[in-house]
Coordinates of C-alpha atoms in Angstrom, one line a residue:
X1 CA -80.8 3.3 65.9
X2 CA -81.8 1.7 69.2
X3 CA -79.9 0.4 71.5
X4 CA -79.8 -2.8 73.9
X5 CA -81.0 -2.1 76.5
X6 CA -78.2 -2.1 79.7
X7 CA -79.0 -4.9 82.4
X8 CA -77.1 -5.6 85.5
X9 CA -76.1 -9.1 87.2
X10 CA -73.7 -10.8 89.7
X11 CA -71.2 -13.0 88.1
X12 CA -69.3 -15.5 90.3
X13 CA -66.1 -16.1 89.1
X14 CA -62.6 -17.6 90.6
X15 CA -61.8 -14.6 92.9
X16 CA -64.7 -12.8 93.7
X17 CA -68.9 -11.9 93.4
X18 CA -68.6 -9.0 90.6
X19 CA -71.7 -7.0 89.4
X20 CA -71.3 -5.8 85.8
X21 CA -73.5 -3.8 83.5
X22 CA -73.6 -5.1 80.3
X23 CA -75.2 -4.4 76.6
X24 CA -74.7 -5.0 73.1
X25 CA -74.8 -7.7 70.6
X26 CA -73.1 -10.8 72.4
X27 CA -71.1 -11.7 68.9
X28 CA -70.1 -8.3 68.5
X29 CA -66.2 -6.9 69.4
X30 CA -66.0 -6.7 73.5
X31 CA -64.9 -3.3 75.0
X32 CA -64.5 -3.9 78.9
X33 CA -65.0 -0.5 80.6
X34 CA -63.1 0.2 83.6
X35 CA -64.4 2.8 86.2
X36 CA -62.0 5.2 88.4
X37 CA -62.0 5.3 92.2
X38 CA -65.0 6.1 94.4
X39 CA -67.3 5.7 91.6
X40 CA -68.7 2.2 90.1
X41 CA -69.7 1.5 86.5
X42 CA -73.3 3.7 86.4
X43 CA -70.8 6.3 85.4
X44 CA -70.7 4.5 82.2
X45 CA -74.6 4.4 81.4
X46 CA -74.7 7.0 78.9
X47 CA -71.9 5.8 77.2
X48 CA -72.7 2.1 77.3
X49 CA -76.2 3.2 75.2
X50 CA -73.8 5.2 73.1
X51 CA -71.3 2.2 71.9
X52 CA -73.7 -0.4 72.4
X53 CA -73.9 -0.3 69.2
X54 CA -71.0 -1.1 67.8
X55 CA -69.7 -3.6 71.0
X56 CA -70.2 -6.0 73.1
X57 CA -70.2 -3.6 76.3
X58 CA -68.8 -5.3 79.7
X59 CA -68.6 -2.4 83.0
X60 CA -67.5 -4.4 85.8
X61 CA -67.5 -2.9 89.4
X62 CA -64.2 -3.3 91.9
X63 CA -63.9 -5.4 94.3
X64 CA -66.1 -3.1 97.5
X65 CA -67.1 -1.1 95.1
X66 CA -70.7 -0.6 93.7
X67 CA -72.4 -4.1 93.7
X68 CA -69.7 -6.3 93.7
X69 CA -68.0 -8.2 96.6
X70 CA -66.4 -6.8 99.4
X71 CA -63.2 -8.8 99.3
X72 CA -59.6 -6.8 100.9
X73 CA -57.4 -4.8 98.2
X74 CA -53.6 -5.9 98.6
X75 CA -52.1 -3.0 98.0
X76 CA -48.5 -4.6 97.6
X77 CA -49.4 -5.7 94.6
X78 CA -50.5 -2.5 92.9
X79 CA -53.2 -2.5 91.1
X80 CA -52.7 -6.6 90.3
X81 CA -55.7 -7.4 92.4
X82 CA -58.1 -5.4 90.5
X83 CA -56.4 -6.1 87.0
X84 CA -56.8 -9.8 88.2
X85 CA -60.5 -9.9 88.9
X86 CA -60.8 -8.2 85.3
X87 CA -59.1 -11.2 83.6
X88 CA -61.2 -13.4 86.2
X89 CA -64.5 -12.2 84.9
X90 CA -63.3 -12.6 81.2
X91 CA -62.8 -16.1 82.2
X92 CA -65.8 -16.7 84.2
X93 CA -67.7 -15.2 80.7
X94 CA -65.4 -17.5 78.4
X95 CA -64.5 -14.6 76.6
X96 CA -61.0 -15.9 75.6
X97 CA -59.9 -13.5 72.3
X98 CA -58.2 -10.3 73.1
X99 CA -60.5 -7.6 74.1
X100 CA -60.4 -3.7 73.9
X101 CA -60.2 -1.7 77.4
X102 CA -61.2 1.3 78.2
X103 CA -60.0 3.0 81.7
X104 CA -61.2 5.5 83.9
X105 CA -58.5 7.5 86.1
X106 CA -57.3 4.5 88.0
X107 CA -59.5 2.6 85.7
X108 CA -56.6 3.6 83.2
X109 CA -54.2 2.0 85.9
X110 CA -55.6 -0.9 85.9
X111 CA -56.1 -1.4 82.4
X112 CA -52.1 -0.7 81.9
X113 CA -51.8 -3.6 84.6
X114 CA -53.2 -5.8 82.8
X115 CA -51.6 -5.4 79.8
X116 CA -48.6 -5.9 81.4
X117 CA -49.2 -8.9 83.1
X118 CA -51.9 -10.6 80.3
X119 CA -50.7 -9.3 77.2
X120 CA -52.1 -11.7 74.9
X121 CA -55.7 -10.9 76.1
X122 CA -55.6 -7.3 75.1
X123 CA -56.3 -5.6 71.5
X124 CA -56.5 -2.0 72.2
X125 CA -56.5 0.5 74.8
X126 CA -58.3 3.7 75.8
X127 CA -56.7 6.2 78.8
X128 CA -59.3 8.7 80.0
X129 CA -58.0 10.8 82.2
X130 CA -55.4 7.6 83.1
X131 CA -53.5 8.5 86.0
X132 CA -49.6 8.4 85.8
X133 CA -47.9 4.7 85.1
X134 CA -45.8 5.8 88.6
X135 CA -48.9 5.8 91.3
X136 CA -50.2 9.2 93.0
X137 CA -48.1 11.5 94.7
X138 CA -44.6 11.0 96.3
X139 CA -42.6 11.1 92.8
X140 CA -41.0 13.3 90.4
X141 CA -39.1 13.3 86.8
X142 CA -40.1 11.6 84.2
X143 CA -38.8 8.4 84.9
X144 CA -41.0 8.5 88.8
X145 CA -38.2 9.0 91.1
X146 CA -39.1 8.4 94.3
X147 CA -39.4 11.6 96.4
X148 CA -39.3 10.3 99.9
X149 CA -37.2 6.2 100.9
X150 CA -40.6 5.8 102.7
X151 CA -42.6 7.1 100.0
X152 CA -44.2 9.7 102.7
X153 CA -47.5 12.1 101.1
X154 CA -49.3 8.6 99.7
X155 CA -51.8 6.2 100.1
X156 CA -54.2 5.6 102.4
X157 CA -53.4 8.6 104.7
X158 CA -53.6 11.4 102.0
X159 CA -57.6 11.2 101.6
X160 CA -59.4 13.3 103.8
X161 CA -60.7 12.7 106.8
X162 CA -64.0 14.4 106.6
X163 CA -64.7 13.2 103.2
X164 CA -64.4 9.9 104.3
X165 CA -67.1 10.0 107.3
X166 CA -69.6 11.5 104.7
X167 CA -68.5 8.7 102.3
X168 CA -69.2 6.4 105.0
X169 CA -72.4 8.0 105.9
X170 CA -74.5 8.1 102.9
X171 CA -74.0 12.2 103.0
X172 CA -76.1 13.7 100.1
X173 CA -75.5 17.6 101.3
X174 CA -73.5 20.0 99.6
X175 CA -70.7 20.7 102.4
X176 CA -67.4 21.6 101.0
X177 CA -66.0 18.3 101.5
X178 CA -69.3 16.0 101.0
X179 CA -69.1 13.7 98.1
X180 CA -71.7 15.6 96.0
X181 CA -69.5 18.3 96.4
X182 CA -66.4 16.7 95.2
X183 CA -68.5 15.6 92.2
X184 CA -69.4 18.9 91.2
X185 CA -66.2 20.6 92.3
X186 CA -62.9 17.8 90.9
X187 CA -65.0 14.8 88.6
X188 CA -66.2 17.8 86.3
X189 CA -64.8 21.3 85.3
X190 CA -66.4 23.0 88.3
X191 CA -69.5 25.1 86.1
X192 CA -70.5 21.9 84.4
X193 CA -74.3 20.4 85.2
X194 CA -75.9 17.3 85.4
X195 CA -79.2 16.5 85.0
X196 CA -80.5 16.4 88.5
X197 CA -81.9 12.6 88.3
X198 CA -78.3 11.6 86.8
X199 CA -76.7 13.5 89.3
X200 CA -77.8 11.9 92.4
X201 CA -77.1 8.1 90.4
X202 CA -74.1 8.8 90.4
X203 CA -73.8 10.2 94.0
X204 CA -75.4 6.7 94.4
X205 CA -72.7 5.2 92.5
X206 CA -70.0 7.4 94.8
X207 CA -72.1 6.2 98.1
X208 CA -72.0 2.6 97.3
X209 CA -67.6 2.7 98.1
X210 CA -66.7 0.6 101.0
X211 CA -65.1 2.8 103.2
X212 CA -62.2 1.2 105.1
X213 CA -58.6 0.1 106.0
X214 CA -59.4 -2.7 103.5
X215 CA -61.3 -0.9 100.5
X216 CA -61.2 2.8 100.9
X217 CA -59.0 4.7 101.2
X218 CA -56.7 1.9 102.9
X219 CA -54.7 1.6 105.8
X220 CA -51.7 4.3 106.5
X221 CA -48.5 4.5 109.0
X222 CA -46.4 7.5 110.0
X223 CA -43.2 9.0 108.7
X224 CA -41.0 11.3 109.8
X225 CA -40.6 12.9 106.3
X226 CA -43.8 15.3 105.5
X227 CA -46.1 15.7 105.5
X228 CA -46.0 12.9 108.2
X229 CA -47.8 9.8 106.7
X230 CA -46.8 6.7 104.5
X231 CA -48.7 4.2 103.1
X232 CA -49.8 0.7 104.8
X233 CA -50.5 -2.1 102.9
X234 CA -53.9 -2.6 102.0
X235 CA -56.9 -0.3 100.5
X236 CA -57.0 1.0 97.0
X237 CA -55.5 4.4 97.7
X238 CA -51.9 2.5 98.7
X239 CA -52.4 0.0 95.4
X240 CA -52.0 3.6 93.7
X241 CA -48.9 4.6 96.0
X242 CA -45.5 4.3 94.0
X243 CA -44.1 2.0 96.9
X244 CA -46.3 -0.6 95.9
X245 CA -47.3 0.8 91.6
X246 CA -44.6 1.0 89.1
X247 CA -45.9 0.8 85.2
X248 CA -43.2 1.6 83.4
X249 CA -43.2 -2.0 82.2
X250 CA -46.0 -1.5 79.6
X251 CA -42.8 0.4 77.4
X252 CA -41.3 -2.7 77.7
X253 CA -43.8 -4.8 75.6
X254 CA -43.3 -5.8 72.9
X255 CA -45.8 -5.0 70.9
X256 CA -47.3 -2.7 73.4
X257 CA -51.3 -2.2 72.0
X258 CA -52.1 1.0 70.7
X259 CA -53.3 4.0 72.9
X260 CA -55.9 6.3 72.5
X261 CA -55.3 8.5 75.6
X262 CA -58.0 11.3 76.1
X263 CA -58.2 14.0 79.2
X264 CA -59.1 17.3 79.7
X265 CA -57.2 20.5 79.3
X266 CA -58.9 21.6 83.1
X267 CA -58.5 18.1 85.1
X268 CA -57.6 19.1 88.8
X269 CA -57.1 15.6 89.3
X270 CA -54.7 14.0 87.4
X271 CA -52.7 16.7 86.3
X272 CA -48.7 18.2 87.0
X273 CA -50.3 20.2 89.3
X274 CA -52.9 17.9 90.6
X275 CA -55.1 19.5 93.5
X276 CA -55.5 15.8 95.3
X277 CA -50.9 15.8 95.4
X278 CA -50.4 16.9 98.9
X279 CA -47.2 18.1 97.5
X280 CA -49.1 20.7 95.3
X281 CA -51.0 21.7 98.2
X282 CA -47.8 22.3 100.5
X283 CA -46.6 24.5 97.7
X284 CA -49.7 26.4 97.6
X285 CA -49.6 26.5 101.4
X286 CA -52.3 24.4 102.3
X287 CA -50.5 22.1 104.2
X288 CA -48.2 23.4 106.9
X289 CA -44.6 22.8 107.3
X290 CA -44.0 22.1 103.7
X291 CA -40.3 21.2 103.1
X292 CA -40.0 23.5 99.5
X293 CA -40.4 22.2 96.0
X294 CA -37.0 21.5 95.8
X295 CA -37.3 18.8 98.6
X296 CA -41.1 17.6 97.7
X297 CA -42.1 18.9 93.7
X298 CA -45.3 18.1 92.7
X299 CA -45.8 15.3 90.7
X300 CA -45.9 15.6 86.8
X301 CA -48.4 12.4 86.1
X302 CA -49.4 13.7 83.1
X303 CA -45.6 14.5 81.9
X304 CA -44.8 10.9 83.1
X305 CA -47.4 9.1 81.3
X306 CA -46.7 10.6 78.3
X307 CA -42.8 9.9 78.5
X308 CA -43.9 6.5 79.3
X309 CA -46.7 6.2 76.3
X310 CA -43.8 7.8 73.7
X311 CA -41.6 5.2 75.0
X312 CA -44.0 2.5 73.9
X313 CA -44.9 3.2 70.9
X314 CA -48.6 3.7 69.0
X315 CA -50.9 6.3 70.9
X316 CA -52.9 9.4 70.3
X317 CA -53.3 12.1 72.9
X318 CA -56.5 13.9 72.4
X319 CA -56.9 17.0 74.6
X320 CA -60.8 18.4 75.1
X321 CA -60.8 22.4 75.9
X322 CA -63.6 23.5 78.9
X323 CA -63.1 19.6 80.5
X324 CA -62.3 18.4 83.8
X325 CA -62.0 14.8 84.6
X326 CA -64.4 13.1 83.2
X327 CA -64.6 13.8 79.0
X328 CA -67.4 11.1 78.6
X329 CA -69.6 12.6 81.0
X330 CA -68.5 16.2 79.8
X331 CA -68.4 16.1 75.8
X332 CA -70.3 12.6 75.8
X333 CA -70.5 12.8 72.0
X334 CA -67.3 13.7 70.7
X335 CA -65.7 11.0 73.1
X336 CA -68.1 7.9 71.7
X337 CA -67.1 9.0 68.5
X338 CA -63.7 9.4 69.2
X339 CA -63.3 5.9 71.6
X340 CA -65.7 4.2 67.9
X341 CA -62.9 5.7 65.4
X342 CA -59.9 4.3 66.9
X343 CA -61.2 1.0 68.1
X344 CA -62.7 0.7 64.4

């Protein structure tokens, strides 16, 4: 069958300039896909010509991210802004009926968010490699106990240095810390290849972050607890900081909408032994001065999300062998099929 073809556009609505992909039959059942952070929705292009379809495909970027706006995260409200702007472009569409969501990483954050705060415009929802309902880093136990008063180890302050500059500078080399390197390395199960041409789109798509106290990664302030940092106020990485993120809510609706939850068994990112928790990397001694796991344990996010998923009710967790963070880039068959079935 052939597909619609995917075109692009600007759509002005009440909070912000967004530029969304979109595709399918306009009458069809709308699936909103929701991209993870420093990326932007041509991440989604194979998969919006896979589902296209079956639905009315809507791939919005955030707010400084890709095409759309720059316009400053507040980071106190979580992931609220960008949840907001989701709900705003429904609007500015006039797509009122509930809609299925589909999030990426923090995309999964953000879809939980709005769930949680518009209930009634949401049908179903898809978790790839969702990150944990309790922010990144600087919590432990099931239920996201706070490690630190201060929340120290997150937000804007735990994102490299160097890989921001490159961000920043349009770096296309293959340096250990360049973003074409993180691709390869942390998006994917290091070993897996792109085609060459897709490859550097989505390095494009990676490039096109606004780097910054207001975008990425967000402003930080010190602590005396370690690894020395806390998070400021503003920026995306410090909307994912537990000071400011806590989505334990979802349990609490009532219905919540059911879950298909999919990540891979190799994910170095959101995982109980995440390689971007600068708690993991003080136990594996790659950041001095590390207090002890007893003091600072890595966080479980994938534990967490699960505890908080049971607790809500409906959802399948589907776990793909030889995958890193990204299954629809990495088994891009078996996850349209799989994202078609449940949402059938």
């Amino acid at each position: 069958m052939t597909t619609p073809d995917v075109t692009t556009r600007l759509v002005q609505t009440s909070r912000l300039n967004t530029f969304v992909r979109e595709a399918g039959d306009p009458d069809s059942p709308v699936l909103v896909l929701v991209h993870g952070n420093v990326s932007s929705s041509v991440f989604f292009d194979a998969l919006i010509e896979q589902l296209a379809d079956s639905f009315r495909i809507i791939a919005p970027d955030y707010r400084g991210y890709g095409g759309s706006e720059r316009r400053t995260i507040d980071a106190t409200r979580g992931m609220a802004d960008f949840s907001d702007d989701v709900v705003a472009l429904l609007d500015a569409l006039k797509i009122t009926l509930p809609v299925d969501l589909l999030g990426w990483s923090a995309g999964g954050n953000i879809v939980l968010q709005l769930a949680i705060d518009h209930p009634d415009r949401v049908r179903r929802l898809v978790l790839e490699a969702g990150g944990s309902p309790y922010g990144f880093g600087g919590t432990h136990g099931l239920d996201g106990t706070p490690t630190a008063e201060d929340f120290a180890g997150t937000g804007g302050g735990t994102a490299n240095p160097d890989f921001c500059q490159r961000l920043a500078a349009g770096d296309r080399g293959e340096e250990p810390t360049s973003p074409l390197t993180t691709l390869r390395a942390f998006y994917v199960k290091p070993g897996f290849t792109f085609d060459p041409e897709v490859e550097q789109r989505y390095l494009d798509g990676m490039l096109a972050t606004s780097v910054g106290d207001d975008i990425y990664p967000g402003d930080s302030t010190t602590s005396q607890n370690w690894p020395g940092l806390a998070p400021g106020t503003t920026g995306t990485n410090n909307a994912l900081s537990p000071q400011y993120l806590n989505q334990g809510a979802f349990a609490d609706l009532d219905p919540a909408p059911p879950v298909l939850w999919i990540r891979g068994a190799d994910d170095q990112i959101v995982s109980d032994t995440s390689m971007f928790d600068l708690a993991q990397l003080g136990k594996l001694g790659a950041i001095p001065g590390y207090p002890g796991e007893d003091m600072v344990p890595p966080q479980p996010m994938v534990s967490q999300l699960r505890a908080v998923l049971e607790a809500a009710g409906e959802f399948t967790e589907l776990v793909y062998d030889d995958c890193g963070h990204a299954p629809h880039l990495e088994h891009p068959q078996r996850f349209a099929d799989d994202v078609r079935n449940f949402l059938r």
